Short mmCIF file of C-alpha atoms in Angstrom, two decimals:
data_model
loop_
_atom_site.label_atom_id
_atom_site.label_comp_id
_atom_site.label_asym_id
_atom_site.label_seq_id
_atom_site.Cartn_x
_atom_site.Cartn_y
_atom_site.Cartn_z
CA UNK A 1 -61.99 -47.46 -105.80
CA UNK A 2 -60.32 -45.34 -108.47
CA UNK A 3 -56.85 -43.96 -107.81
CA UNK A 4 -56.12 -40.43 -109.02
CA UNK A 5 -53.32 -37.89 -108.99
CA UNK A 6 -53.90 -34.14 -108.89
CA UNK A 7 -51.25 -32.36 -110.97
CA UNK A 8 -50.67 -28.86 -112.28
CA UNK A 9 -48.60 -27.03 -114.86
CA UNK A 10 -48.46 -23.32 -114.09
CA UNK A 11 -51.65 -23.64 -112.06
CA UNK A 12 -53.53 -25.27 -114.96
CA UNK A 13 -54.68 -28.21 -112.81
CA UNK A 14 -56.17 -31.54 -113.81
CA UNK A 15 -57.11 -34.83 -112.18
CA UNK A 16 -55.06 -37.63 -113.76
CA UNK A 17 -56.10 -41.28 -113.82
CA UNK A 18 -54.34 -44.41 -115.04
CA UNK A 19 -56.87 -45.89 -117.48
CA UNK A 20 -54.48 -48.71 -118.40
CA UNK A 21 -54.71 -50.50 -115.06
CA UNK A 22 -58.12 -49.16 -114.02
CA UNK A 23 -61.52 -49.32 -115.70
CA UNK A 24 -62.78 -45.75 -116.11
CA UNK A 25 -66.40 -45.32 -117.23
CA UNK A 26 -68.74 -42.37 -117.88
CA UNK A 27 -65.75 -40.12 -118.50
CA UNK A 28 -67.76 -36.98 -119.24
CA UNK A 29 -69.81 -37.20 -116.04
CA UNK A 30 -66.70 -38.11 -114.06
CA UNK A 31 -64.88 -35.06 -115.42
CA UNK A 32 -67.68 -32.76 -114.28
CA UNK A 33 -67.71 -34.34 -110.82
CA UNK A 34 -63.96 -34.30 -110.14
CA UNK A 35 -63.60 -30.76 -111.53
CA UNK A 36 -66.11 -29.26 -109.09
CA UNK A 37 -64.13 -27.21 -106.60
CA UNK A 38 -66.82 -27.40 -103.93
CA UNK A 39 -68.16 -30.95 -104.17
CA UNK A 40 -65.40 -32.75 -106.10
CA UNK A 41 -61.61 -32.74 -106.13
CA UNK A 42 -61.35 -29.39 -107.89
CA UNK A 43 -59.64 -28.99 -111.27
CA UNK A 44 -59.82 -27.58 -114.78
CA UNK A 45 -60.74 -31.05 -116.01
CA UNK A 46 -59.87 -34.76 -116.20
CA UNK A 47 -56.99 -36.41 -118.07
CA UNK A 48 -56.84 -40.15 -118.67
CA UNK A 49 -53.64 -42.05 -119.48
CA UNK A 50 -54.58 -44.90 -121.84
CA UNK A 51 -53.00 -47.59 -123.99
CA UNK A 52 -52.05 -46.60 -127.52
CA UNK A 53 -51.53 -48.62 -130.69
CA UNK A 54 -49.47 -45.88 -132.32
CA UNK A 55 -47.48 -44.26 -129.48
CA UNK A 56 -46.13 -45.01 -125.99
CA UNK A 57 -49.34 -43.78 -124.37
CA UNK A 58 -52.61 -42.08 -125.27
CA UNK A 59 -53.96 -39.00 -123.50
CA UNK A 60 -57.68 -38.25 -123.30
CA UNK A 61 -58.57 -34.84 -121.93
CA UNK A 62 -61.96 -33.66 -120.70
CA UNK A 63 -62.86 -30.07 -119.78
CA UNK A 64 -64.65 -29.22 -116.56
CA UNK A 65 -67.95 -29.10 -118.48
CA UNK A 66 -67.48 -32.72 -119.59
CA UNK A 67 -66.57 -31.97 -123.20
CA UNK A 68 -63.59 -33.82 -124.67
CA UNK A 69 -60.81 -31.60 -126.04
CA UNK A 70 -58.11 -32.31 -128.57
CA UNK A 71 -55.06 -31.31 -126.55
CA UNK A 72 -53.74 -29.48 -123.51
CA UNK A 73 -50.16 -28.23 -123.45
CA UNK A 74 -49.89 -27.92 -119.69
CA UNK A 75 -51.75 -31.21 -119.28
CA UNK A 76 -49.47 -33.20 -121.58
CA UNK A 77 -46.38 -32.12 -119.64
CA UNK A 78 -47.94 -33.62 -116.53
CA UNK A 79 -48.76 -36.80 -118.48
CA UNK A 80 -45.02 -37.13 -119.10
CA UNK A 81 -44.31 -36.73 -115.40
CA UNK A 82 -47.10 -39.18 -114.48
CA UNK A 83 -45.88 -42.03 -116.68
CA UNK A 84 -42.22 -41.62 -115.68
CA UNK A 85 -42.62 -40.96 -111.95
CA UNK A 86 -45.04 -43.88 -111.59
CA UNK A 87 -42.74 -46.28 -113.43
CA UNK A 88 -45.01 -46.80 -116.44
CA UNK A 89 -41.94 -46.03 -118.57
CA UNK A 90 -38.23 -45.48 -118.07
CA UNK A 91 -37.87 -43.49 -121.29
CA UNK A 92 -36.96 -39.80 -121.14
CA UNK A 93 -38.29 -39.23 -124.66
CA UNK A 94 -41.94 -40.28 -124.79
CA UNK A 95 -44.53 -40.18 -127.59
CA UNK A 96 -48.10 -39.38 -126.57
CA UNK A 97 -51.13 -39.93 -128.81
CA UNK A 98 -53.74 -37.14 -128.65
CA UNK A 99 -56.73 -36.11 -130.74
CA UNK A 100 -54.38 -33.46 -132.16
CA UNK A 101 -51.84 -36.07 -133.27
CA UNK A 102 -48.78 -37.66 -131.68
CA UNK A 103 -46.69 -35.32 -129.52
CA UNK A 104 -43.08 -35.97 -128.48
CA UNK A 105 -42.00 -35.10 -124.95
CA UNK A 106 -38.45 -34.72 -123.66
CA UNK A 107 -38.41 -35.27 -119.90
CA UNK A 108 -35.86 -33.37 -117.82
CA UNK A 109 -35.11 -35.45 -114.71
CA UNK A 110 -34.06 -34.02 -111.34
CA UNK A 111 -33.38 -36.32 -108.36
CA UNK A 112 -35.15 -39.22 -110.06
CA UNK A 113 -38.34 -37.29 -110.86
CA UNK A 114 -39.52 -35.24 -113.83
CA UNK A 115 -38.91 -31.53 -113.22
CA UNK A 116 -39.60 -29.83 -116.54
CA UNK A 117 -40.78 -31.09 -119.93
CA UNK A 118 -40.04 -29.93 -123.47
CA UNK A 119 -42.97 -30.68 -125.75
CA UNK A 120 -42.76 -30.79 -129.53
CA UNK A 121 -46.20 -29.35 -130.24
CA UNK A 122 -45.89 -29.86 -133.99
CA UNK A 123 -46.62 -27.36 -136.74
CA UNK A 124 -49.14 -24.58 -136.21
CA UNK A 125 -52.27 -24.80 -138.35
CA UNK A 126 -53.06 -21.53 -140.14
CA UNK A 127 -55.69 -22.61 -142.67
CA UNK A 128 -59.10 -21.13 -141.71
CA UNK A 129 -60.95 -24.34 -142.61
CA UNK A 130 -58.67 -26.46 -140.45
CA UNK A 131 -58.67 -24.17 -137.39
CA UNK A 132 -61.72 -23.78 -137.96
CA UNK A 133 -62.72 -20.15 -138.35
CA UNK A 134 -64.97 -18.48 -140.90
CA UNK A 135 -62.77 -16.09 -142.86
CA UNK A 136 -61.79 -15.23 -146.43
CA UNK A 137 -58.15 -14.67 -145.46
CA UNK A 138 -55.53 -17.31 -146.30
CA UNK A 139 -53.94 -16.66 -142.91
CA UNK A 140 -56.38 -15.07 -140.47
CA UNK A 141 -54.67 -11.96 -139.09
CA UNK A 142 -57.42 -9.38 -139.34
CA UNK A 143 -60.62 -10.96 -138.03
CA UNK A 144 -62.69 -8.17 -136.53
CA UNK A 145 -65.34 -9.19 -134.00
CA UNK A 146 -67.51 -7.14 -131.67
CA UNK A 147 -68.39 -8.11 -128.12
CA UNK A 148 -70.57 -5.73 -126.11
CA UNK A 149 -68.91 -2.29 -126.33
CA UNK A 150 -65.58 -3.36 -127.83
CA UNK A 151 -64.28 -4.39 -131.24
CA UNK A 152 -61.37 -6.82 -131.33
CA UNK A 153 -58.93 -7.80 -134.08
CA UNK A 154 -57.94 -11.47 -133.97
CA UNK A 155 -55.22 -13.63 -135.40
CA UNK A 156 -56.36 -17.27 -135.48
CA UNK A 157 -54.12 -20.32 -135.04
CA UNK A 158 -54.74 -23.96 -134.24
CA UNK A 159 -52.33 -26.10 -132.25
CA UNK A 160 -54.69 -29.04 -132.66
CA UNK A 161 -57.38 -26.94 -130.99
CA UNK A 162 -58.64 -23.50 -132.05
CA UNK A 163 -57.23 -20.25 -130.69
CA UNK A 164 -58.08 -16.61 -131.33
CA UNK A 165 -55.42 -14.12 -130.23
CA UNK A 166 -55.96 -10.40 -129.72
CA UNK A 167 -53.72 -7.62 -128.41
CA UNK A 168 -54.83 -5.54 -125.42
CA UNK A 169 -53.16 -2.64 -123.68
CA UNK A 170 -53.02 -4.12 -120.19
CA UNK A 171 -53.82 -7.76 -119.40
CA UNK A 172 -53.93 -7.14 -115.66
CA UNK A 173 -56.80 -4.68 -115.95
CA UNK A 174 -58.62 -6.38 -118.82
CA UNK A 175 -62.06 -7.88 -118.09
CA UNK A 176 -61.38 -11.38 -119.45
CA UNK A 177 -64.58 -13.02 -118.19
CA UNK A 178 -66.81 -10.22 -119.48
CA UNK A 179 -65.62 -10.59 -123.08
CA UNK A 180 -64.20 -14.11 -123.15
CA UNK A 181 -67.49 -15.94 -122.68
CA UNK A 182 -69.05 -13.99 -125.57
CA UNK A 183 -66.13 -14.37 -127.97
CA UNK A 184 -65.76 -18.12 -127.28
CA UNK A 185 -69.13 -18.83 -128.88
CA UNK A 186 -69.04 -16.22 -131.66
CA UNK A 187 -70.54 -17.55 -134.90
CA UNK A 188 -67.14 -17.09 -136.60
CA UNK A 189 -65.94 -20.17 -134.68
CA UNK A 190 -67.84 -23.34 -135.71
CA UNK A 191 -66.29 -25.39 -132.88
CA UNK A 192 -66.10 -22.46 -130.44
CA UNK A 193 -62.61 -21.16 -129.60
CA UNK A 194 -60.08 -20.47 -126.89
CA UNK A 195 -59.45 -16.73 -126.57
CA UNK A 196 -56.05 -15.23 -125.71
CA UNK A 197 -55.74 -11.63 -124.53
CA UNK A 198 -52.12 -10.56 -125.01
CA UNK A 199 -49.92 -7.68 -123.92
CA UNK A 200 -46.62 -7.18 -125.77
CA UNK A 201 -43.76 -6.24 -123.42
CA UNK A 202 -40.94 -6.46 -125.96
CA UNK A 203 -39.70 -8.70 -128.80
CA UNK A 204 -39.00 -11.59 -126.42
CA UNK A 205 -41.57 -11.17 -123.65
CA UNK A 206 -45.35 -11.39 -123.63
CA UNK A 207 -48.07 -11.31 -120.99
CA UNK A 208 -51.16 -13.41 -121.64
CA UNK A 209 -54.49 -14.26 -120.08
CA UNK A 210 -56.68 -16.96 -121.52
CA UNK A 211 -60.36 -17.80 -121.68
CA UNK A 212 -60.45 -21.54 -122.34
CA UNK A 213 -63.22 -23.14 -124.32
CA UNK A 214 -65.41 -25.15 -121.96
CA UNK A 215 -63.53 -24.09 -118.81
CA UNK A 216 -63.54 -20.28 -118.53
CA UNK A 217 -60.46 -18.32 -117.49
CA UNK A 218 -57.60 -20.55 -116.33
CA UNK A 219 -54.20 -19.76 -114.87
CA UNK A 220 -52.39 -21.05 -117.95
CA UNK A 221 -52.88 -22.69 -121.34
CA UNK A 222 -49.97 -24.39 -123.10
CA UNK A 223 -51.52 -24.65 -126.55
CA UNK A 224 -52.71 -21.06 -126.14
CA UNK A 225 -49.19 -19.90 -125.33
CA UNK A 226 -47.89 -21.69 -128.44
CA UNK A 227 -50.62 -20.19 -130.64
CA UNK A 228 -49.91 -16.75 -129.17
CA UNK A 229 -46.18 -17.01 -129.93
CA UNK A 230 -46.99 -17.90 -133.54
CA UNK A 231 -49.59 -15.14 -133.88
CA UNK A 232 -47.33 -12.45 -132.45
CA UNK A 233 -44.46 -13.46 -134.73
CA UNK A 234 -46.74 -13.54 -137.78
CA UNK A 235 -47.68 -9.96 -137.03
CA UNK A 236 -44.05 -8.86 -136.57
CA UNK A 237 -44.53 -8.14 -132.87
CA UNK A 238 -42.05 -10.65 -131.44
CA UNK A 239 -39.13 -12.91 -132.33
CA UNK A 240 -39.60 -16.65 -132.81
CA UNK A 241 -38.44 -17.43 -129.25
CA UNK A 242 -40.39 -15.81 -126.43
CA UNK A 243 -41.17 -16.06 -122.76
CA UNK A 244 -44.88 -15.89 -122.04
CA UNK A 245 -46.00 -14.82 -118.59
CA UNK A 246 -49.34 -16.30 -117.59
CA UNK A 247 -51.23 -15.97 -114.32
CA UNK A 248 -49.75 -19.29 -113.16
CA UNK A 249 -46.15 -18.73 -114.25
CA UNK A 250 -43.94 -18.55 -117.32
CA UNK A 251 -43.55 -20.78 -120.39
CA UNK A 252 -40.75 -20.67 -122.94
CA UNK A 253 -42.01 -21.04 -126.50
CA UNK A 254 -39.96 -21.35 -129.68
CA UNK A 255 -41.35 -21.53 -133.21
CA UNK A 256 -38.42 -23.21 -134.94
CA UNK A 257 -37.68 -21.82 -138.38
CA UNK A 258 -35.99 -25.05 -139.55
CA UNK A 259 -38.79 -27.58 -139.01
CA UNK A 260 -41.75 -25.17 -138.48
CA UNK A 261 -42.50 -26.95 -135.18
CA UNK A 262 -43.42 -25.14 -131.97
CA UNK A 263 -41.53 -26.20 -128.84
CA UNK A 264 -42.86 -25.53 -125.35
CA UNK A 265 -40.80 -25.80 -122.15
CA UNK A 266 -42.39 -25.65 -118.72
CA UNK A 267 -42.82 -27.34 -115.33
CA UNK A 268 -44.98 -30.29 -114.29
CA UNK A 269 -45.94 -30.66 -110.63
CA UNK A 270 -47.70 -33.34 -108.57
CA UNK A 271 -50.03 -31.77 -105.99
CA UNK A 272 -51.50 -34.79 -104.19
CA UNK A 273 -52.83 -38.29 -104.70
CA UNK A 274 -56.01 -39.98 -103.53
CA UNK A 275 -58.79 -42.47 -104.20
CA UNK A 276 -62.41 -42.10 -105.24
CA UNK A 277 -64.93 -44.53 -103.78
#
């Protein structure tokens, strides 16, 4: 029997498992099984909480297609809630090892449980080689790509995983699936990419829909929201502190001018718990 917890941050839902006290094998296959919304538990993927030699805990994240990803902003907030609510730590500032580096979480406690989490997402990566994206620009702000009948202009940012951000007139009416699945695998992105379709409301408010690499459109993407805040500020469209409205709810993102770090604040929610035979 394997115990699991279904959790979500703004509707970006994952199955969480304690891999410290349980032996988890065949992670990729397991991720595909639990993610299936008809025959499994139903989620955007699988997140394992593991021992770490360099931080308080290690997070391993698998997409619904079984591929392992570097980071998940909504997912890591729920990791913070998981380890605190289950008594794996009594700290309210927790360091989590990820494939995108060590991230620091500040846990906001309400009635003995984690309510919201502030995540230090680190510095945005703007170098094309490190994102990675094929471009001759030093900072990629004018990448023009065609998909079907439309041409898009992208700004590219990595928050430990690659993101391509483009401005659209109306996110509600935009056909995300039609274009997202083509742009994700464009030859300009050696490791594929997450694609953010963004509508600017004003200097402090953005609407965003996201096509996630390996998962399709999801209700929210924390790293995508962070990358979008950076991209919009780089292009002079917004201030450094913005609220980003996603299909699953709203995140507050601040790109701090002092330390160049991006800070994300949002909720973490437990949906239900269970066991797999």
